[in-house]
Amino acid sequence: APTGDVFEVKTGSSPQSATFIFGNEDHTLGNALRYILMERPETDFCGYSVPHPYEPKMNVRLQTVNNSVATTVLHRGLIDLELTADALDVAFDNALQRFDLKKST
């Protein structure tokens, strides 16, 4: 059963830490987002969990360094992830076109 909340933020003890709860998401987004966030220099720690396969949500815990705000770093990470997915989509389409051309000749 889908969760009513699509996105929720549980703030930590400071603006540099928070847990983000994504409804109707699982390891597919979790692992990719964790990787992207860990690549950002503002990230001190990032981990994710899917509490249970029958519970349609994913938790992302993010802690940042210095004065970086966790919600801002998450937003930038989501933009980075979108750009990465777009680049992969273009690369895949180009490879598929090359394959189809090679196959037809």
XYZ file of C-alpha atoms in Angstrom:
105
model
C 0.000 0.000 0.000
C 1.470 3.394 -0.945
C 2.440 5.717 1.838
C 0.522 8.975 2.191
C 3.681 11.043 2.626
C 5.823 11.291 -0.474
C 8.630 13.225 1.239
C 9.368 14.129 4.832
C 12.300 15.816 6.567
C 13.314 15.019 10.128
C 15.829 17.603 11.194
C 18.769 16.618 13.343
C 20.377 18.458 16.217
C 21.704 21.118 13.814
C 21.050 22.301 10.248
C 24.003 20.146 9.190
C 22.155 16.883 9.821
C 18.794 15.505 8.785
C 16.961 12.353 7.813
C 14.980 12.521 4.597
C 12.153 10.041 4.133
C 11.198 9.299 0.540
C 7.849 7.567 0.058
C 7.488 4.830 -2.561
C 11.260 4.526 -3.075
C 13.742 1.738 -2.499
C 17.370 0.733 -3.102
C 17.284 1.920 -6.719
C 17.182 5.575 -5.700
C 18.837 5.037 -2.319
C 22.136 3.632 -3.517
C 22.488 6.085 -6.417
C 21.640 9.101 -4.247
C 23.971 7.966 -1.458
C 26.814 7.622 -3.977
C 26.182 11.074 -5.482
C 25.934 12.726 -2.054
C 29.150 11.084 -0.849
C 30.936 12.566 -3.877
C 30.019 16.090 -2.755
C 32.727 17.833 -0.676
C 30.112 19.182 1.771
C 29.071 15.666 2.838
C 30.530 14.229 6.031
C 28.283 11.139 6.192
C 25.465 9.716 4.116
C 23.649 6.430 4.469
C 20.280 5.072 3.510
C 17.982 2.304 4.632
C 14.799 0.662 3.494
C 13.106 -0.359 6.751
C 11.171 -3.296 5.292
C 10.276 -4.447 1.755
C 6.564 -4.100 2.559
C 6.997 -0.582 3.914
C 7.185 1.684 0.842
C 9.761 4.202 2.058
C 13.465 4.881 2.098
C 15.375 6.869 4.725
C 18.453 8.910 3.816
C 20.606 10.169 6.683
C 22.848 13.101 5.728
C 25.444 14.952 7.781
C 27.407 17.822 6.299
C 30.621 19.623 7.178
C 31.206 23.206 8.300
C 28.236 25.464 7.653
C 26.675 23.427 4.829
C 22.948 22.914 5.377
C 21.800 19.314 4.876
C 18.663 20.241 2.908
C 20.717 22.375 0.506
C 23.251 19.580 -0.013
C 20.423 17.104 -0.668
C 18.897 19.470 -3.237
C 22.250 19.835 -5.017
C 22.744 16.071 -4.884
C 19.362 15.458 -6.479
C 20.270 17.892 -9.275
C 23.607 16.074 -9.742
C 21.777 12.748 -9.882
C 19.346 14.077 -12.488
C 22.225 15.367 -14.638
C 23.994 12.015 -14.336
C 20.838 10.129 -15.343
C 20.351 12.470 -18.323
C 23.967 11.889 -19.455
C 23.516 8.112 -19.142
C 20.289 8.308 -21.156
C 22.019 10.189 -23.984
C 25.015 7.825 -23.950
C 22.701 4.803 -24.065
C 20.639 6.228 -26.931
C 23.806 7.016 -28.909
C 25.200 3.520 -28.349
C 21.884 1.971 -29.370
C 21.827 4.020 -32.584
C 25.407 2.953 -33.399
C 24.485 -0.667 -32.739
C 21.389 -0.481 -34.957
C 23.407 1.121 -37.778
C 26.130 -1.504 -37.482
C 23.547 -4.296 -37.422
C 21.765 -3.000 -40.540
C 24.918 -2.812 -42.674
